[in-house]
Phi, psi and omega in degrees: 000141186270359183051061183298143181279336181235130175252131180243113186252132177153222190258145165233138190200180172254122169275115177268099185276134177299130178286335180255128181276152172077013180248157176281171179306316183289333184275337184297135183269328183207159184228151174239122181280133175233136176299140180198207188102119191309308182297323177293321176301315180298316180300314181294317180297321178298313181298319180296332178276346177110009177254129182292139183214151176236146178253135176240119181181179183236138173229166180283163172273066183221178184296315176302320178297317178300317181297319182290318178296319178298318179299314178303316180297317181296322179290328181109016178280137177292128183249018178305326184269007180278128177253148178245136179252134189286335184238326182286136183282159171290137187289139169234132181244133178268127188237118174266155183231141177278182186294340178271355181096350178291141190248158172218143184281132190244359178136187188234021178071230187277353185257153169282151184301333184274000187267356187273159185298327183297338179283350185257014179303128186262117181299323183289346180262004178294129182288110182299329182300329178297321183286333182299328187247358183273163178249331184226145170240123179255128181234149165257192180242355183298327182293341177292345184282349187228136189305313185290314181290332175295318177298324178295322176302313183290327174295317179296321179296322177295317178294321179297320178293318181299320184254014171061046174274145170282138184252126180244124180250125170257112188303313173048052183290118179228096183306329184297340180277345187255138178270335178233107186282001175276348188266319194300318183301316180297317181293320181292316179298323178294323181292331185297341179296340183253007189260142177263322179229140183235127175241130181207157177280166178302320180293320179294322179298315178297319181296318184276322191237357184061023174201151174248016178277112183296332177293317179295321179294317178300315180299319182293323183278340173083282190267002185287146185266340181194143177229130178240127178242111181272143184230032177059234183293349180263009173088218188212140169251152186211156169224108183236110188063236179266002188258125177240150178185177175225134175237132177289162177280165176272143179280113177225164176277102187283127174256316184203125183272359182301126176084000182297318178294326178291320177294320175305312181296319178298318178299319178298311182295317178303315179289326178298319178291321182292319184267341184082155182300331180294338178298334181290344180281346179261124186299318181293317179296316179301318179295319180294323178298315181290323178298320177297314179299318177301319181295317179298317178297316182297316182296333180288340184274353187271358175225159179284154177089154184275316185269317183300332186269357186292138183277160171273168178300320180297320178294321179294316180298319179296319179296314181295325180295331181266357178232117180291133179286000000 
């Protein structure tokens, strides 16, 4: 076991990206599958940057599941926490893209959203040994949509509290995963009471808090240590400790935005580990941490796919060297 410093719990899947831009689901002629799933994306991006990470989630005992587990191993992600389900299939999501490359989730093909293996993650099977040595637990919110995986989330939170892990929540709001849209906001807000760092998009911030001001969100939540609000091509606003600010995004030739937010989060966590939590108390350091995260996110958009396009630490440093912070 590699004793990963960061545990990423949630879904790993195939994003089936439309080969033709600007078409609806029905109009698309062909699709290309790319490995994805926000928590898995974060784990892979962290390892590529040089921070050890483990993925916790469930896939089917099928060929897509085999391919995804093999990919995690090849990247260097710890797979101790991966569960296999004998009958439920590995999830595939169909993703359409507009003419600018921005994507939207269009459905799951022949299956209902609740039928996939990731919804069957078993809380009692989470390896406690992983939590004993980790520093951070990264969670999404999609698992809250299904009874078994929701229980696994709460089991992970108990283990994180027991072993004093910092908890990072990426809201990652995807209505297509939920069968009852009256439920998610309440469940997510309840979860925030246990969270140390919150990352969300501008749209998610408005949906949850009626504001995208990270300082206002921090004040409302009380005990949270940091809030990051990503705004796509308009950069990121943040409140980290006592430090608030806004950084614009980097100008790059965007091919595909899938996974950019996950790479941004990985860049943030990587820098958080490098500088230590005390680094957030320094305004310049906090700004540099966010600038680094912005760079990792930007570099992920210049190639297709969420994991295949993630940069190495050397690529990020070279990019930052050519762009003044």
